PDB file of C-alpha atoms in Angstrom:
ATOM      1  CA  MET A   1     -14.940   8.928  12.090  1.00 96.00           C
ATOM      2  CA  LYS A   2     -11.206   9.689  11.941  1.00 98.00           C
ATOM      3  CA  LEU A   3      -9.110   6.867  12.998  1.00 98.00           C
ATOM      4  CA  LEU A   4      -5.404   7.111  14.009  1.00 98.00           C
ATOM      5  CA  LEU A   5      -3.794   3.705  13.250  1.00 98.00           C
ATOM      6  CA  ASP A   6      -1.123   2.851  15.884  1.00 97.00           C
ATOM      7  CA  THR A   7       1.972   1.614  14.159  1.00 97.00           C
ATOM      8  CA  HIS A   8       1.368  -2.139  14.086  1.00 95.00           C
ATOM      9  CA  VAL A   9      -2.198  -1.634  12.717  1.00 97.00           C
ATOM     10  CA  LEU A  10      -0.679   0.646  10.316  1.00 97.00           C
ATOM     11  CA  LEU A  11       1.789  -1.842   8.908  1.00 96.00           C
ATOM     12  CA  TRP A  12      -0.945  -4.737   8.972  1.00 96.00           C
ATOM     13  CA  ALA A  13      -3.082  -2.473   6.783  1.00 96.00           C
ATOM     14  CA  ALA A  14      -0.406  -1.496   4.441  1.00 95.00           C
ATOM     15  CA  GLY A  15       1.133  -4.776   4.030  1.00 93.00           C
ATOM     16  CA  SER A  16      -0.499  -7.642   5.707  1.00 91.00           C
ATOM     17  CA  PRO A  17      -4.287  -6.949   6.011  1.00 93.00           C
ATOM     18  CA  ALA A  18      -5.092 -10.563   6.529  1.00 92.00           C
ATOM     19  CA  GLN A  19      -3.533 -10.105   9.933  1.00 91.00           C
ATOM     20  CA  LEU A  20      -6.224  -7.472  10.921  1.00 95.00           C
ATOM     21  CA  PRO A  21      -9.366  -8.881  12.854  1.00 92.00           C
ATOM     22  CA  PRO A  22     -12.503  -8.604  10.677  1.00 94.00           C
ATOM     23  CA  ASP A  23     -13.929  -5.790  12.945  1.00 93.00           C
ATOM     24  CA  ALA A  24     -10.675  -3.831  12.156  1.00 95.00           C
ATOM     25  CA  ARG A  25     -10.762  -4.357   8.557  1.00 95.00           C
ATOM     26  CA  VAL A  26     -14.596  -3.289   8.372  1.00 96.00           C
ATOM     27  CA  LEU A  27     -13.623   0.184  10.115  1.00 97.00           C
ATOM     28  CA  LEU A  28     -10.622   0.657   7.528  1.00 97.00           C
ATOM     29  CA  GLU A  29     -12.765  -0.195   4.564  1.00 95.00           C
ATOM     30  CA  ASP A  30     -15.713   2.132   5.576  1.00 97.00           C
ATOM     31  CA  PRO A  31     -15.466   5.005   3.102  1.00 97.00           C
ATOM     32  CA  ASP A  32     -17.122   7.519   5.682  1.00 97.00           C
ATOM     33  CA  ASN A  33     -13.859   7.166   7.922  1.00 98.00           C
ATOM     34  CA  GLU A  34     -10.857   8.886   7.603  1.00 98.00           C
ATOM     35  CA  LEU A  35      -7.445   6.992   8.111  1.00 98.00           C
ATOM     36  CA  VAL A  36      -4.733   8.743   9.699  1.00 98.00           C
ATOM     37  CA  PHE A  37      -1.063   7.907  10.333  1.00 98.00           C
ATOM     38  CA  SER A  38       1.335   9.807  12.716  1.00 98.00           C
ATOM     39  CA  ALA A  39       4.524  10.900  11.909  1.00 98.00           C
ATOM     40  CA  ALA A  40       5.457   9.080  15.111  1.00 98.00           C
ATOM     41  CA  SER A  41       4.861   5.977  13.384  1.00 98.00           C
ATOM     42  CA  ILE A  42       7.154   6.678  10.393  1.00 98.00           C
ATOM     43  CA  TRP A  43       9.693   7.744  12.964  1.00 98.00           C
ATOM     44  CA  GLU A  44       9.207   4.536  14.815  1.00 97.00           C
ATOM     45  CA  ILE A  45       9.612   2.273  11.864  1.00 97.00           C
ATOM     46  CA  THR A  46      12.557   3.866  10.671  1.00 96.00           C
ATOM     47  CA  ILE A  47      14.381   3.614  14.201  1.00 96.00           C
ATOM     48  CA  LYS A  48      13.256   0.105  14.688  1.00 95.00           C
ATOM     49  CA  ARG A  49      14.152  -0.997  11.078  1.00 95.00           C
ATOM     50  CA  GLY A  50      17.573   0.482  11.449  1.00 94.00           C
ATOM     51  CA  LEU A  51      17.947  -1.558  14.691  1.00 94.00           C
ATOM     52  CA  GLY A  52      17.248  -4.815  12.697  1.00 93.00           C
ATOM     53  CA  ARG A  53      13.646  -5.553  14.133  1.00 93.00           C
ATOM     54  CA  ALA A  54      12.203  -8.407  11.983  1.00 88.00           C
ATOM     55  CA  ASP A  55       8.725  -6.776  12.364  1.00 86.00           C
ATOM     56  CA  PHE A  56       9.745  -3.288  11.030  1.00 90.00           C
ATOM     57  CA  GLN A  57      11.080  -4.462   7.622  1.00 90.00           C
ATOM     58  CA  VAL A  58       9.474  -1.924   5.554  1.00 94.00           C
ATOM     59  CA  ASP A  59      10.935   1.028   3.771  1.00 96.00           C
ATOM     60  CA  ALA A  60       9.499   4.124   5.519  1.00 97.00           C
ATOM     61  CA  ARG A  61       9.649   6.376   2.680  1.00 97.00           C
ATOM     62  CA  VAL A  62       7.783   3.730   0.364  1.00 96.00           C
ATOM     63  CA  LEU A  63       5.190   3.325   3.121  1.00 97.00           C
ATOM     64  CA  ARG A  64       4.712   6.922   3.572  1.00 98.00           C
ATOM     65  CA  ARG A  65       4.322   7.505  -0.151  1.00 98.00           C
ATOM     66  CA  GLY A  66       1.976   4.790  -0.316  1.00 97.00           C
ATOM     67  CA  LEU A  67      -0.390   5.790   2.467  1.00 97.00           C
ATOM     68  CA  LEU A  68      -0.713   9.412   1.068  1.00 98.00           C
ATOM     69  CA  ASP A  69      -1.245   8.044  -2.306  1.00 98.00           C
ATOM     70  CA  ASN A  70      -4.152   5.773  -0.949  1.00 96.00           C
ATOM     71  CA  GLY A  71      -5.866   8.784   0.786  1.00 97.00           C
ATOM     72  CA  TYR A  72      -4.372   8.603   4.521  1.00 98.00           C
ATOM     73  CA  LEU A  73      -3.829  11.823   6.219  1.00 98.00           C
ATOM     74  CA  GLU A  74      -0.680  12.420   7.924  1.00 98.00           C
ATOM     75  CA  LEU A  75      -0.588  13.739  11.272  1.00 98.00           C
ATOM     76  CA  PRO A  76       2.267  15.774  12.402  1.00 98.00           C
ATOM     77  CA  ILE A  77       3.815  15.823  15.830  1.00 98.00           C
ATOM     78  CA  ILE A  78       3.303  19.249  17.716  1.00 98.00           C
ATOM     79  CA  SER A  79       4.400  20.568  21.072  1.00 98.00           C
ATOM     80  CA  GLU A  80       0.929  20.383  22.327  1.00 98.00           C
ATOM     81  CA  HIS A  81       0.860  16.572  21.629  1.00 98.00           C
ATOM     82  CA  THR A  82       4.384  16.357  23.461  1.00 98.00           C
ATOM     83  CA  VAL A  83       3.388  18.369  26.584  1.00 98.00           C
ATOM     84  CA  PHE A  84       0.178  16.148  26.830  1.00 98.00           C
ATOM     85  CA  ILE A  85       2.258  13.154  27.544  1.00 97.00           C
ATOM     86  CA  ASP A  86       3.203  14.484  30.898  1.00 96.00           C
ATOM     87  CA  SER A  87      -0.482  14.130  31.718  1.00 96.00           C
ATOM     88  CA  LEU A  88      -0.628  10.322  30.872  1.00 97.00           C
ATOM     89  CA  PRO A  89      -0.499   7.677  33.441  1.00 96.00           C
ATOM     90  CA  SER A  90       2.664   5.286  33.420  1.00 93.00           C
ATOM     91  CA  ILE A  91       0.683   2.349  31.888  1.00 95.00           C
ATOM     92  CA  HIS A  92       2.966   2.125  29.034  1.00 87.00           C
ATOM     93  CA  LYS A  93       6.729   3.244  28.816  1.00 92.00           C
ATOM     94  CA  ASP A  94       6.967   3.155  25.022  1.00 95.00           C
ATOM     95  CA  PRO A  95       7.530   6.425  23.809  1.00 97.00           C
ATOM     96  CA  PHE A  96       6.028   5.820  20.455  1.00 97.00           C
ATOM     97  CA  ASP A  97       2.950   4.572  21.903  1.00 97.00           C
ATOM     98  CA  ARG A  98       2.636   7.412  24.425  1.00 98.00           C
ATOM     99  CA  ILE A  99       2.768   9.975  21.767  1.00 98.00           C
ATOM    100  CA  LEU A 100       0.245   8.352  19.740  1.00 98.00           C
ATOM    101  CA  ILE A 101      -2.156   8.315  22.492  1.00 98.00           C
ATOM    102  CA  ALA A 102      -1.551  12.023  23.400  1.00 98.00           C
ATOM    103  CA  GLN A 103      -2.295  12.718  19.803  1.00 98.00           C
ATOM    104  CA  ALA A 104      -5.332  10.872  19.661  1.00 98.00           C
ATOM    105  CA  THR A 105      -6.371  12.709  22.953  1.00 98.00           C
ATOM    106  CA  VAL A 106      -5.598  16.066  21.942  1.00 98.00           C
ATOM    107  CA  GLU A 107      -6.885  15.838  18.477  1.00 98.00           C
ATOM    108  CA  GLY A 108     -10.014  14.062  19.486  1.00 98.00           C
ATOM    109  CA  ILE A 109      -9.284  11.148  17.078  1.00 98.00           C
ATOM    110  CA  THR A 110      -9.914   7.541  17.669  1.00 98.00           C
ATOM    111  CA  LEU A 111      -6.654   5.575  18.076  1.00 98.00           C
ATOM    112  CA  LEU A 112      -7.067   2.164  16.597  1.00 98.00           C
ATOM    113  CA  THR A 113      -4.833  -0.541  18.352  1.00 97.00           C
ATOM    114  CA  ALA A 114      -4.281  -4.096  19.041  1.00 95.00           C
ATOM    115  CA  ASP A 115      -2.255  -3.316  22.018  1.00 96.00           C
ATOM    116  CA  ALA A 116      -3.673  -4.266  25.394  1.00 95.00           C
ATOM    117  CA  LEU A 117      -1.696  -1.739  27.211  1.00 95.00           C
ATOM    118  CA  ILE A 118      -2.630   1.017  25.206  1.00 96.00           C
ATOM    119  CA  ALA A 119      -6.257  -0.010  25.548  1.00 96.00           C
ATOM    120  CA  GLN A 120      -6.058   0.639  29.285  1.00 97.00           C
ATOM    121  CA  TYR A 121      -5.394   4.518  28.872  1.00 96.00           C
ATOM    122  CA  PRO A 122      -8.601   6.792  29.042  1.00 92.00           C
ATOM    123  CA  GLY A 123      -9.231   8.460  25.890  1.00 91.00           C
ATOM    124  CA  PRO A 124     -10.574   8.032  22.383  1.00 97.00           C
ATOM    125  CA  ILE A 125      -8.909   4.480  21.812  1.00 98.00           C
ATOM    126  CA  ARG A 126     -10.614   1.618  20.210  1.00 97.00           C
ATOM    127  CA  ALA A 127      -8.815  -2.063  20.879  1.00 96.00           C
ATOM    128  CA  PHE A 128      -9.604  -5.008  18.805  1.00 91.00           C
TER     129      PHE A 128
END
């Protein structure tokens, strides 16, 4: 199964795996699962780190290189993802989360999240 990690899950997986619930760790450690990160998450980390957010204090370049070196696949943002956002209900206002939801839906990839608002969207979303 392909799993698109939302930004917080991505940060926990890369730097603080102890913060992941056991069922999420099982999914991430299963060699049959393909782990995917979005260019949107790298963008979000870069922006929020620049704003001084304490929960985003990681160098996005180092994170990206480490993810790629550890077998994660990178999902670029394409126009099909961006236009799909218009069809999403207005449950969540965060543009980064909305693009991740759109990407997961358009690509048919399961979005792995700990965010209860994201979990309210229809589509291939798995919350823990």
